[in-house]
Amino acid sequence: MKITDIKIIVTAPGRNFVTVKIITDEGLYGVGDATLNGRELAVAAYLTEHVVPCLIGHDPARIEDIWQYLYKGAYWRRGPVTMCAIAGIDMALWDIKAKAANMPLYQLLGGASRERVLCYTHASGADIAETVEAVGRRQEEGYLAIRAQTGIPGLPPIYGTDKSNTNSAAADALPREEVWSTAKYMNYVPALFEELRKAYGTELHLLHDTHHRLTPIEAARLGKDLEPYRLFWLEDTVAAEHQEGFRLVRQHTTTPLAVGEVFNSIWDCRLLIEEQLIDYIRTTAVHAGGVTALRRIMDFASVYNVRTACHGAMDMSPICLGANLHLDLWAPNFGIQEYSGYTEPMHEVFPHAWRFADGHLHPGDTPGHGVDIDETLAAKYPYERAYLPVARLEDGTLWHW
Ligand code: EZ4
Ligand code: CO
Protein backbone atom coordinates (compact mmCIF):
# COMPACT_ATOMS: atom_id res chain seq x y z
CA MET A 1 0.00 0.00 0.00
CA LYS A 2 1.19 3.53 -0.78
CA ILE A 3 0.13 6.99 0.34
CA THR A 4 -1.10 8.79 -2.79
CA ASP A 5 -2.54 12.00 -1.35
CA ILE A 6 -2.90 13.87 1.95
CA LYS A 7 -5.57 16.53 2.37
CA ILE A 8 -5.52 19.15 5.12
CA ILE A 9 -9.11 20.21 5.80
CA VAL A 10 -9.89 23.29 7.91
CA THR A 11 -13.53 23.69 8.93
CA ALA A 12 -15.39 25.71 11.58
CA PRO A 13 -18.76 24.14 12.45
CA GLY A 14 -18.92 26.33 15.59
CA ARG A 15 -15.16 26.39 16.13
CA ASN A 16 -12.08 25.69 14.03
CA PHE A 17 -10.88 22.14 13.45
CA VAL A 18 -7.90 20.96 11.38
CA THR A 19 -8.23 17.46 9.92
CA VAL A 20 -5.68 15.31 8.09
CA LYS A 21 -7.01 12.85 5.50
CA ILE A 22 -4.52 10.31 4.15
CA ILE A 23 -5.53 8.52 0.95
CA THR A 24 -3.91 5.32 -0.35
CA ASP A 25 -3.63 3.61 -3.71
CA GLU A 26 -5.85 0.78 -2.43
CA GLY A 27 -8.79 3.08 -1.81
CA LEU A 28 -8.46 2.97 1.98
CA TYR A 29 -8.16 6.31 3.76
CA GLY A 30 -7.72 7.46 7.33
CA VAL A 31 -8.40 10.71 9.18
CA GLY A 32 -6.64 12.43 12.07
CA ASP A 33 -7.16 15.53 14.24
CA ALA A 34 -4.49 18.26 14.11
CA THR A 35 -6.39 21.09 15.83
CA LEU A 36 -4.45 23.57 18.00
CA ASN A 37 -7.00 25.95 19.47
CA GLY A 38 -6.24 29.57 18.56
CA ARG A 39 -3.24 28.68 16.33
CA GLU A 40 -4.96 26.38 13.82
CA LEU A 41 -3.46 27.67 10.59
CA ALA A 42 0.10 27.32 11.87
CA VAL A 43 -0.43 23.55 12.07
CA ALA A 44 -2.23 23.46 8.71
CA ALA A 45 0.70 25.27 7.04
CA TYR A 46 3.27 23.06 8.83
CA LEU A 47 1.51 20.03 7.39
CA THR A 48 0.92 21.35 3.88
CA GLU A 49 4.32 22.96 3.38
CA HIS A 50 6.63 20.67 5.32
CA VAL A 51 5.09 17.27 6.07
CA VAL A 52 2.82 16.24 3.20
CA PRO A 53 5.53 16.36 0.47
CA CYS A 54 7.72 13.96 2.51
CA LEU A 55 5.06 11.27 2.83
CA ILE A 56 3.64 10.84 -0.66
CA GLY A 57 4.62 7.39 -1.95
CA HIS A 58 5.41 6.05 1.56
CA ASP A 59 4.01 2.83 2.99
CA PRO A 60 1.24 3.83 5.47
CA ALA A 61 1.79 0.62 7.46
CA ARG A 62 5.13 1.95 8.81
CA ILE A 63 3.54 4.09 11.52
CA GLU A 64 6.42 4.01 14.02
CA ASP A 65 9.00 4.84 11.36
CA ILE A 66 6.93 7.75 10.04
CA TRP A 67 6.49 9.05 13.62
CA GLN A 68 10.26 8.92 14.24
CA TYR A 69 10.93 10.45 10.81
CA LEU A 70 8.68 13.44 11.52
CA TYR A 71 9.93 13.81 15.11
CA LYS A 72 13.69 13.27 14.80
CA GLY A 73 13.81 14.28 11.16
CA ALA A 74 12.66 17.85 11.85
CA TYR A 75 15.67 18.38 14.16
CA TRP A 76 13.48 20.95 16.04
CA ARG A 77 11.74 18.73 18.54
CA ARG A 78 8.50 18.98 20.45
CA GLY A 79 6.35 22.10 20.64
CA PRO A 80 2.57 22.12 20.17
CA VAL A 81 2.58 22.98 16.44
CA THR A 82 4.97 20.16 15.51
CA MET A 83 3.32 17.61 17.80
CA CYS A 84 -0.24 18.38 16.63
CA ALA A 85 0.96 17.99 13.04
CA ILE A 86 2.57 14.62 13.83
CA ALA A 87 -0.59 13.63 15.72
CA GLY A 88 -2.85 14.32 12.75
CA ILE A 89 -0.73 12.08 10.52
CA ASP A 90 -0.34 9.37 13.17
CA MET A 91 -4.08 9.10 13.97
CA ALA A 92 -4.87 8.81 10.25
CA LEU A 93 -2.24 6.06 9.82
CA TRP A 94 -3.65 4.04 12.74
CA ASP A 95 -7.11 4.50 11.24
CA ILE A 96 -5.84 3.01 7.95
CA LYS A 97 -4.04 0.14 9.68
CA ALA A 98 -7.11 -0.82 11.71
CA LYS A 99 -9.37 -0.54 8.66
CA ALA A 100 -6.96 -2.78 6.71
CA ALA A 101 -7.09 -5.30 9.58
CA ASN A 102 -10.88 -4.94 9.62
CA MET A 103 -10.76 -4.30 13.38
CA PRO A 104 -11.64 -1.46 15.70
CA LEU A 105 -8.40 0.23 16.75
CA TYR A 106 -8.61 -0.93 20.37
CA GLN A 107 -8.17 -4.53 19.18
CA LEU A 108 -4.79 -3.66 17.66
CA LEU A 109 -3.72 -2.00 20.92
CA GLY A 110 -4.32 -5.20 22.88
CA GLY A 111 -8.09 -5.43 23.17
CA ALA A 112 -10.62 -4.05 25.62
CA SER A 113 -9.72 -3.98 29.32
CA ARG A 114 -13.22 -2.79 30.28
CA GLU A 115 -16.76 -2.68 28.91
CA ARG A 116 -17.00 1.11 28.71
CA VAL A 117 -15.17 4.29 29.57
CA LEU A 118 -16.14 6.55 32.48
CA CYS A 119 -16.29 10.19 31.44
CA TYR A 120 -16.77 13.54 33.14
CA THR A 121 -18.41 16.64 31.82
CA HIS A 122 -18.50 20.34 32.77
CA ALA A 123 -20.98 22.37 34.81
CA SER A 124 -20.65 26.03 35.71
CA GLY A 125 -22.52 29.10 36.90
CA ALA A 126 -22.00 32.74 37.78
CA ASP A 127 -21.98 31.92 41.51
CA ILE A 128 -22.27 28.97 43.89
CA ALA A 129 -26.08 28.71 43.73
CA GLU A 130 -26.11 28.68 39.92
CA THR A 131 -23.27 26.16 39.77
CA VAL A 132 -25.00 23.80 42.21
CA GLU A 133 -28.06 23.86 39.95
CA ALA A 134 -25.97 23.31 36.82
CA VAL A 135 -24.34 20.24 38.38
CA GLY A 136 -27.81 18.85 39.14
CA ARG A 137 -28.84 19.23 35.50
CA ARG A 138 -25.74 17.33 34.33
CA GLN A 139 -26.43 14.58 36.84
CA GLU A 140 -29.94 14.24 35.39
CA GLU A 141 -28.35 13.74 31.95
CA GLY A 142 -26.63 10.65 33.35
CA TYR A 143 -23.16 11.93 34.20
CA LEU A 144 -21.47 10.26 37.16
CA ALA A 145 -18.51 12.65 37.23
CA ILE A 146 -18.80 16.41 36.88
CA ARG A 147 -16.25 19.22 36.82
CA ALA A 148 -17.70 22.23 38.65
CA GLN A 149 -16.46 25.81 38.00
CA THR A 150 -17.99 28.85 39.62
CA GLY A 151 -17.75 32.54 38.87
CA ILE A 152 -16.78 34.82 41.76
CA PRO A 153 -19.25 37.53 42.79
CA GLY A 154 -17.61 40.91 42.17
CA LEU A 155 -15.37 39.67 39.34
CA PRO A 156 -16.33 39.40 35.66
CA PRO A 157 -16.75 35.79 34.38
CA ILE A 158 -13.59 33.69 34.78
CA TYR A 159 -12.27 30.50 33.16
CA GLY A 160 -14.88 27.81 32.71
CA THR A 161 -17.86 30.02 33.54
CA ASP A 162 -18.16 32.29 30.51
CA LYS A 163 -21.09 31.26 28.35
CA SER A 164 -19.37 32.50 25.19
CA ASN A 165 -17.24 29.39 25.72
CA THR A 166 -13.65 30.49 25.55
CA ASN A 167 -13.35 31.73 21.95
CA SER A 168 -13.68 35.18 20.43
CA ALA A 169 -15.25 34.26 17.11
CA ALA A 170 -16.01 37.54 15.30
CA ALA A 171 -13.80 37.94 12.24
CA ASP A 172 -12.01 41.01 13.65
CA ALA A 173 -11.95 39.86 17.27
CA LEU A 174 -8.77 39.84 19.30
CA PRO A 175 -8.27 37.77 22.48
CA ARG A 176 -10.91 38.62 25.10
CA GLU A 177 -9.48 39.76 28.45
CA GLU A 178 -10.60 38.33 31.78
CA VAL A 179 -9.82 39.54 35.30
CA TRP A 180 -8.31 37.21 37.90
CA SER A 181 -7.76 37.39 41.66
CA THR A 182 -6.27 34.34 43.33
CA ALA A 183 -7.17 35.62 46.79
CA LYS A 184 -10.87 36.15 45.96
CA TYR A 185 -11.01 32.81 44.20
CA MET A 186 -9.45 30.87 47.06
CA ASN A 187 -11.76 32.48 49.60
CA TYR A 188 -14.84 31.60 47.59
CA VAL A 189 -14.37 28.24 45.92
CA PRO A 190 -14.23 25.77 48.88
CA ALA A 191 -17.84 26.67 49.79
CA LEU A 192 -18.92 25.50 46.33
CA PHE A 193 -17.83 21.97 47.12
CA GLU A 194 -19.36 22.08 50.59
CA GLU A 195 -22.70 22.98 48.98
CA LEU A 196 -22.32 20.35 46.25
CA ARG A 197 -21.74 17.60 48.81
CA LYS A 198 -24.74 18.81 50.84
CA ALA A 199 -26.92 18.79 47.73
CA TYR A 200 -25.78 15.59 46.01
CA GLY A 201 -24.06 13.40 48.62
CA THR A 202 -20.74 11.59 48.44
CA GLU A 203 -21.20 9.26 45.46
CA LEU A 204 -21.04 11.81 42.64
CA HIS A 205 -17.47 12.34 41.41
CA LEU A 206 -16.58 16.03 41.62
CA LEU A 207 -13.64 17.60 39.79
CA HIS A 208 -12.22 21.11 39.67
CA ASP A 209 -9.80 22.92 37.33
CA THR A 210 -7.68 25.88 38.50
CA HIS A 211 -6.19 26.35 35.02
CA HIS A 212 -2.53 26.80 36.02
CA ARG A 213 -3.14 29.99 38.03
CA LEU A 214 -1.78 29.14 41.48
CA THR A 215 1.69 29.14 42.98
CA PRO A 216 2.74 25.88 44.66
CA ILE A 217 2.00 27.13 48.18
CA GLU A 218 -1.41 28.46 47.12
CA ALA A 219 -2.19 25.15 45.43
CA ALA A 220 -1.13 23.28 48.56
CA ARG A 221 -3.52 25.36 50.68
CA LEU A 222 -6.43 24.95 48.25
CA GLY A 223 -5.82 21.20 48.12
CA LYS A 224 -6.01 21.07 51.93
CA ASP A 225 -9.11 23.27 52.07
CA LEU A 226 -10.86 20.92 49.62
CA GLU A 227 -9.90 17.67 51.37
CA PRO A 228 -13.19 17.34 53.32
CA TYR A 229 -15.13 17.26 50.02
CA ARG A 230 -13.23 14.28 48.58
CA LEU A 231 -12.61 15.57 45.07
CA PHE A 232 -11.94 13.12 42.26
CA TRP A 233 -9.16 15.56 41.40
CA LEU A 234 -7.87 19.09 41.46
CA GLU A 235 -6.60 19.92 37.96
CA ASP A 236 -3.80 22.14 36.68
CA THR A 237 -3.01 23.83 39.98
CA VAL A 238 0.46 25.08 39.10
CA ALA A 239 1.73 26.19 35.67
CA ALA A 240 2.38 22.85 34.00
CA GLU A 241 5.95 23.60 32.89
CA HIS A 242 6.90 24.08 36.55
CA GLN A 243 7.05 20.34 37.18
CA GLU A 244 9.11 20.64 40.39
CA GLY A 245 6.39 22.87 41.83
CA PHE A 246 4.23 19.81 42.27
CA ARG A 247 6.63 18.42 44.90
CA LEU A 248 5.48 21.04 47.37
CA VAL A 249 1.78 20.63 46.51
CA ARG A 250 2.05 16.87 46.84
CA GLN A 251 3.66 17.01 50.29
CA HIS A 252 0.80 19.05 51.68
CA THR A 253 -2.42 17.56 50.40
CA THR A 254 -4.22 14.26 49.85
CA THR A 255 -6.51 15.81 47.22
CA PRO A 256 -5.70 13.87 44.02
CA LEU A 257 -3.86 15.93 41.40
CA ALA A 258 -4.18 15.97 37.60
CA VAL A 259 -2.14 17.88 35.03
CA GLY A 260 -0.83 17.66 31.48
CA GLU A 261 -3.37 18.98 28.96
CA VAL A 262 -0.79 21.45 27.60
CA PHE A 263 2.02 18.88 27.46
CA ASN A 264 3.04 17.67 24.06
CA SER A 265 5.53 14.92 24.76
CA ILE A 266 6.41 12.14 27.15
CA TRP A 267 9.40 14.21 28.31
CA ASP A 268 7.07 16.90 29.63
CA CYS A 269 5.41 14.29 31.87
CA ARG A 270 8.55 12.47 32.95
CA LEU A 271 9.40 13.98 36.33
CA LEU A 272 5.76 14.19 37.42
CA ILE A 273 5.22 10.52 36.66
CA GLU A 274 8.56 9.17 37.93
CA GLU A 275 8.21 10.98 41.25
CA GLN A 276 4.50 10.15 41.45
CA LEU A 277 3.67 13.81 41.98
CA ILE A 278 0.33 13.44 40.18
CA ASP A 279 -2.48 10.89 40.13
CA TYR A 280 -3.75 11.52 36.59
CA ILE A 281 -1.90 12.44 33.40
CA ARG A 282 -4.05 14.56 31.06
CA THR A 283 -2.22 14.30 27.72
CA THR A 284 -4.49 13.71 24.75
CA ALA A 285 -3.99 12.18 21.29
CA VAL A 286 -3.80 15.45 19.35
CA HIS A 287 -1.52 17.59 21.52
CA ALA A 288 0.79 14.75 22.56
CA GLY A 289 1.72 13.47 19.09
CA GLY A 290 -0.94 10.91 18.22
CA VAL A 291 -1.83 7.36 19.18
CA THR A 292 1.79 6.19 19.00
CA ALA A 293 2.96 8.81 21.49
CA LEU A 294 -0.03 8.67 23.83
CA ARG A 295 0.20 4.88 24.08
CA ARG A 296 3.84 5.30 25.16
CA ILE A 297 2.88 7.87 27.81
CA MET A 298 0.09 5.63 29.11
CA ASP A 299 2.42 2.64 29.39
CA PHE A 300 5.07 4.76 31.11
CA ALA A 301 2.47 6.09 33.57
CA SER A 302 1.26 2.57 34.34
CA VAL A 303 4.70 1.69 35.73
CA TYR A 304 4.17 4.34 38.45
CA ASN A 305 0.46 3.81 39.14
CA VAL A 306 -0.43 7.10 37.48
CA ARG A 307 -3.78 6.85 35.72
CA THR A 308 -4.87 8.30 32.38
CA ALA A 309 -7.34 11.15 31.92
CA CYS A 310 -7.29 12.40 28.34
CA HIS A 311 -8.12 16.04 27.79
CA GLY A 312 -11.39 16.14 25.86
CA ALA A 313 -12.75 19.68 25.71
CA MET A 314 -14.64 20.80 22.61
CA ASP A 315 -11.53 22.13 20.88
CA MET A 316 -10.31 18.60 20.26
CA SER A 317 -12.34 17.34 17.30
CA PRO A 318 -14.56 14.24 17.51
CA ILE A 319 -11.69 12.42 15.72
CA CYS A 320 -9.35 13.04 18.65
CA LEU A 321 -12.03 11.89 21.07
CA GLY A 322 -12.48 8.71 19.00
CA ALA A 323 -8.74 7.98 19.09
CA ASN A 324 -8.63 8.66 22.84
CA LEU A 325 -11.53 6.28 23.45
CA HIS A 326 -9.74 3.34 21.83
CA LEU A 327 -6.74 3.98 24.08
CA ASP A 328 -9.06 4.43 27.09
CA LEU A 329 -10.80 1.12 26.45
CA TRP A 330 -7.45 -0.65 26.29
CA ALA A 331 -5.23 1.12 28.89
CA PRO A 332 -4.82 -1.00 32.03
CA ASN A 333 -4.27 2.21 33.99
CA PHE A 334 -7.26 4.09 32.56
CA GLY A 335 -8.70 6.71 34.92
CA ILE A 336 -11.37 8.86 33.26
CA GLN A 337 -12.05 10.63 29.95
CA GLU A 338 -13.08 14.29 29.70
CA TYR A 339 -16.15 14.83 27.52
CA SER A 340 -17.58 18.32 27.17
CA GLY A 341 -19.87 17.32 24.27
CA TYR A 342 -20.25 18.81 20.78
CA THR A 343 -22.82 20.95 18.99
CA GLU A 344 -25.11 19.40 16.37
CA PRO A 345 -23.13 20.74 13.35
CA MET A 346 -19.95 19.20 14.83
CA HIS A 347 -21.62 15.80 15.13
CA GLU A 348 -22.77 16.11 11.49
CA VAL A 349 -19.39 17.17 10.05
CA PHE A 350 -17.65 14.34 11.94
CA PRO A 351 -19.87 11.23 11.78
CA HIS A 352 -18.67 8.88 14.51
CA ALA A 353 -19.11 5.38 15.88
CA TRP A 354 -18.41 6.46 19.48
CA ARG A 355 -21.43 6.91 21.68
CA PHE A 356 -22.41 8.23 25.11
CA ALA A 357 -24.79 6.44 27.48
CA ASP A 358 -25.25 6.37 31.27
CA GLY A 359 -22.22 8.47 32.10
CA HIS A 360 -19.91 6.39 29.91
CA LEU A 361 -18.47 6.46 26.40
CA HIS A 362 -17.61 3.61 24.04
CA PRO A 363 -15.51 3.94 20.85
CA GLY A 364 -17.78 1.60 18.85
CA ASP A 365 -16.73 -1.42 16.79
CA THR A 366 -16.38 0.09 13.33
CA PRO A 367 -13.03 -0.86 11.71
CA GLY A 368 -10.49 1.93 12.25
CA HIS A 369 -11.05 4.54 14.95
CA GLY A 370 -14.61 4.97 13.77
CA VAL A 371 -14.67 8.73 13.08
CA ASP A 372 -14.92 10.27 9.62
CA ILE A 373 -15.26 13.74 8.08
CA ASP A 374 -18.04 14.80 5.71
CA GLU A 375 -15.98 16.98 3.38
CA THR A 376 -18.95 18.49 1.54
CA LEU A 377 -20.50 19.62 4.79
CA ALA A 378 -17.13 20.73 6.18
CA ALA A 379 -16.71 23.06 3.18
CA LYS A 380 -19.85 24.95 4.24
CA TYR A 381 -18.14 26.12 7.44
CA PRO A 382 -15.10 28.21 6.47
CA TYR A 383 -12.29 29.06 8.92
CA GLU A 384 -12.82 32.07 11.19
CA ARG A 385 -9.93 33.52 13.14
CA ALA A 386 -10.54 32.92 16.85
CA TYR A 387 -8.51 33.16 20.03
CA LEU A 388 -8.55 31.84 23.54
CA PRO A 389 -8.95 34.63 26.11
CA VAL A 390 -6.11 36.03 28.22
CA ALA A 391 -6.28 36.81 31.96
CA ARG A 392 -4.97 39.84 33.84
CA LEU A 393 -4.76 40.52 37.57
CA GLU A 394 -6.85 43.41 38.88
CA ASP A 395 -3.82 45.74 38.53
CA GLY A 396 -3.38 44.79 34.86
CA THR A 397 -0.56 42.23 35.18
CA LEU A 398 -0.84 39.53 32.52
CA TRP A 399 -1.52 36.21 34.28
CA HIS A 400 -1.95 32.54 33.33
CA TRP A 401 -5.29 32.03 31.59
O1 EZ4 B 1 -9.13 25.49 28.50
O2 EZ4 B 1 -9.19 23.05 25.89
O3 EZ4 B 1 -9.86 20.81 31.06
N1 EZ4 B 1 -10.12 21.47 30.12
C1 EZ4 B 1 -9.62 22.67 29.85
C2 EZ4 B 1 -10.03 23.27 28.53
C3 EZ4 B 1 -8.99 24.22 27.95
C4 EZ4 B 1 -9.18 24.33 26.45
C5 EZ4 B 1 -8.07 25.17 25.82
O4 EZ4 B 1 -8.17 25.14 24.42
O5 EZ4 B 1 -8.89 23.22 30.63
O6 EZ4 B 1 -11.27 23.91 28.65
CO1 CO C 1 -8.17 21.75 32.12
PDB file of N, CA and C and ligand atoms in Angstrom, residues 15 36-38 120 122 147 159-160 165-167 209 211-212 233 235-236 261-262 282 287 311-316 338 340 388 401, ligand 1:
ATOM      1  N   ARG A  15     -16.531  26.012  15.779  1.00  0.00           N
ATOM      2  CA  ARG A  15     -15.161  26.388  16.131  1.00  0.00           C
ATOM      3  C   ARG A  15     -14.234  25.720  15.128  1.00  0.00           C
ATOM      4  N   LEU A  36      -5.117  22.869  16.895  1.00  0.00           N
ATOM      5  CA  LEU A  36      -4.453  23.566  17.997  1.00  0.00           C
ATOM      6  C   LEU A  36      -5.230  24.871  18.206  1.00  0.00           C
ATOM      7  N   ASN A  37      -6.048  24.874  19.232  1.00  0.00           N
ATOM      8  CA  ASN A  37      -7.001  25.954  19.472  1.00  0.00           C
ATOM      9  C   ASN A  37      -6.319  27.329  19.482  1.00  0.00           C
ATOM     10  N   GLY A  38      -6.769  28.214  18.608  1.00  0.00           N
ATOM     11  CA  GLY A  38      -6.236  29.575  18.559  1.00  0.00           C
ATOM     12  C   GLY A  38      -5.020  29.750  17.650  1.00  0.00           C
ATOM     13  N   TYR A 120     -16.235  12.419  32.356  1.00  0.00           N
ATOM     14  CA  TYR A 120     -16.771  13.539  33.143  1.00  0.00           C
ATOM     15  C   TYR A 120     -17.082  14.692  32.221  1.00  0.00           C
ATOM     16  N   HIS A 122     -18.679  19.041  32.100  1.00  0.00           N
ATOM     17  CA  HIS A 122     -18.504  20.341  32.768  1.00  0.00           C
ATOM     18  C   HIS A 122     -19.843  20.897  33.237  1.00  0.00           C
ATOM     19  N   ARG A 147     -17.194  18.165  36.468  1.00  0.00           N
ATOM     20  CA  ARG A 147     -16.248  19.221  36.822  1.00  0.00           C
ATOM     21  C   ARG A 147     -17.035  20.494  37.074  1.00  0.00           C
ATOM     22  N   TYR A 159     -12.406  31.751  33.910  1.00  0.00           N
ATOM     23  CA  TYR A 159     -12.269  30.504  33.158  1.00  0.00           C
ATOM     24  C   TYR A 159     -13.372  29.488  33.514  1.00  0.00           C
ATOM     25  N   GLY A 160     -13.933  28.903  32.509  1.00  0.00           N
ATOM     26  CA  GLY A 160     -14.885  27.813  32.710  1.00  0.00           C
ATOM     27  C   GLY A 160     -16.294  28.264  33.002  1.00  0.00           C
ATOM     28  N   ASN A 165     -18.022  30.610  25.895  1.00  0.00           N
ATOM     29  CA  ASN A 165     -17.240  29.391  25.721  1.00  0.00           C
ATOM     30  C   ASN A 165     -15.862  29.578  25.100  1.00  0.00           C
ATOM     31  N   THR A 166     -15.093  30.365  25.749  1.00  0.00           N
ATOM     32  CA  THR A 166     -13.647  30.493  25.550  1.00  0.00           C
ATOM     33  C   THR A 166     -13.171  31.161  24.246  1.00  0.00           C
ATOM     34  N   ASN A 167     -13.918  31.162  23.173  1.00  0.00           N
ATOM     35  CA  ASN A 167     -13.348  31.726  21.950  1.00  0.00           C
ATOM     36  C   ASN A 167     -13.986  33.058  21.552  1.00  0.00           C
ATOM     37  N   ASP A 209     -10.952  22.522  38.153  1.00  0.00           N
ATOM     38  CA  ASP A 209      -9.800  22.922  37.325  1.00  0.00           C
ATOM     39  C   ASP A 209      -9.378  24.334  37.718  1.00  0.00           C
ATOM     40  N   HIS A 211      -6.730  25.802  36.266  1.00  0.00           N
ATOM     41  CA  HIS A 211      -6.186  26.353  35.018  1.00  0.00           C
ATOM     42  C   HIS A 211      -4.834  27.048  35.190  1.00  0.00           C
ATOM     43  N   HIS A 212      -3.937  26.388  35.926  1.00  0.00           N
ATOM     44  CA  HIS A 212      -2.527  26.802  36.018  1.00  0.00           C
ATOM     45  C   HIS A 212      -2.272  28.107  36.760  1.00  0.00           C
ATOM     46  N   TRP A 233     -10.464  14.914  41.578  1.00  0.00           N
ATOM     47  CA  TRP A 233      -9.156  15.558  41.397  1.00  0.00           C
ATOM     48  C   TRP A 233      -9.255  17.064  41.410  1.00  0.00           C
ATOM     49  N   GLU A 235      -7.328  19.925  39.244  1.00  0.00           N
ATOM     50  CA  GLU A 235      -6.597  19.916  37.961  1.00  0.00           C
ATOM     51  C   GLU A 235      -5.773  21.187  37.751  1.00  0.00           C
ATOM     52  N   ASP A 236      -4.606  21.017  37.154  1.00  0.00           N
ATOM     53  CA  ASP A 236      -3.800  22.144  36.680  1.00  0.00           C
ATOM     54  C   ASP A 236      -3.639  23.232  37.734  1.00  0.00           C
ATOM     55  N   GLU A 261      -2.668  18.731  30.229  1.00  0.00           N
ATOM     56  CA  GLU A 261      -3.366  18.983  28.964  1.00  0.00           C
ATOM     57  C   GLU A 261      -2.524  19.829  28.017  1.00  0.00           C
ATOM     58  N   VAL A 262      -1.621  20.659  28.518  1.00  0.00           N
ATOM     59  CA  VAL A 262      -0.790  21.451  27.597  1.00  0.00           C
ATOM     60  C   VAL A 262       0.540  20.762  27.258  1.00  0.00           C
ATOM     61  N   ARG A 282      -2.944  14.054  31.892  1.00  0.00           N
ATOM     62  CA  ARG A 282      -4.054  14.557  31.063  1.00  0.00           C
ATOM     63  C   ARG A 282      -3.709  14.710  29.589  1.00  0.00           C
ATOM     64  N   HIS A 287      -2.623  16.722  21.085  1.00  0.00           N
ATOM     65  CA  HIS A 287      -1.517  17.593  21.516  1.00  0.00           C
ATOM     66  C   HIS A 287      -0.245  16.810  21.848  1.00  0.00           C
ATOM     67  N   HIS A 311      -7.458  14.765  28.019  1.00  0.00           N
ATOM     68  CA  HIS A 311      -8.120  16.045  27.786  1.00  0.00           C
ATOM     69  C   HIS A 311      -9.142  15.848  26.671  1.00  0.00           C
ATOM     70  N   GLY A 312     -10.352  16.350  26.875  1.00  0.00           N
ATOM     71  CA  GLY A 312     -11.389  16.141  25.859  1.00  0.00           C
ATOM     72  C   GLY A 312     -12.380  17.282  25.802  1.00  0.00           C
ATOM     73  N   ALA A 313     -11.860  18.525  25.875  1.00  0.00           N
ATOM     74  CA  ALA A 313     -12.750  19.679  25.711  1.00  0.00           C
ATOM     75  C   ALA A 313     -13.174  19.766  24.249  1.00  0.00           C
ATOM     76  N   MET A 314     -14.048  20.716  23.947  1.00  0.00           N
ATOM     77  CA  MET A 314     -14.641  20.795  22.611  1.00  0.00           C
ATOM     78  C   MET A 314     -13.649  21.200  21.520  1.00  0.00           C
ATOM     79  N   ASP A 315     -12.487  21.709  21.921  1.00  0.00           N
ATOM     80  CA  ASP A 315     -11.532  22.126  20.884  1.00  0.00           C
ATOM     81  C   ASP A 315     -10.674  20.977  20.368  1.00  0.00           C
ATOM     82  N   MET A 316     -10.869  19.778  20.900  1.00  0.00           N
ATOM     83  CA  MET A 316     -10.312  18.595  20.263  1.00  0.00           C
ATOM     84  C   MET A 316     -11.439  17.999  19.437  1.00  0.00           C
ATOM     85  N   GLU A 338     -12.294  13.045  29.720  1.00  0.00           N
ATOM     86  CA  GLU A 338     -13.083  14.288  29.695  1.00  0.00           C
ATOM     87  C   GLU A 338     -13.988  14.289  28.469  1.00  0.00           C
ATOM     88  N   SER A 340     -16.751  17.129  26.982  1.00  0.00           N
ATOM     89  CA  SER A 340     -17.582  18.318  27.168  1.00  0.00           C
ATOM     90  C   SER A 340     -18.700  18.366  26.136  1.00  0.00           C
ATOM     91  N   LEU A 388      -8.231  32.040  22.132  1.00  0.00           N
ATOM     92  CA  LEU A 388      -8.551  31.843  23.540  1.00  0.00           C
ATOM     93  C   LEU A 388      -8.423  33.197  24.237  1.00  0.00           C
ATOM     94  N   TRP A 401      -3.858  32.161  31.838  1.00  0.00           N
ATOM     95  CA  TRP A 401      -5.291  32.027  31.592  1.00  0.00           C
ATOM     96  C   TRP A 401      -5.752  30.626  31.906  1.00  0.00           C
TER      97      TRP A 401
HETATM   98  O1  EZ4 B   1      -9.132  25.487  28.502  1.00  0.00           O
HETATM   99  O2  EZ4 B   1      -9.193  23.048  25.894  1.00  0.00           O
HETATM  100  O3  EZ4 B   1      -9.860  20.810  31.057  1.00  0.00           O
HETATM  101  N1  EZ4 B   1     -10.124  21.466  30.117  1.00  0.00           N
HETATM  102  C1  EZ4 B   1      -9.624  22.675  29.849  1.00  0.00           C
HETATM  103  C2  EZ4 B   1     -10.034  23.273  28.531  1.00  0.00           C
HETATM  104  C3  EZ4 B   1      -8.991  24.217  27.949  1.00  0.00           C
HETATM  105  C4  EZ4 B   1      -9.180  24.332  26.445  1.00  0.00           C
HETATM  106  C5  EZ4 B   1      -8.070  25.173  25.825  1.00  0.00           C
HETATM  107  O4  EZ4 B   1      -8.167  25.142  24.421  1.00  0.00           O
HETATM  108  O5  EZ4 B   1      -8.887  23.218  30.635  1.00  0.00           O
HETATM  109  O6  EZ4 B   1     -11.274  23.909  28.653  1.00  0.00           O
END
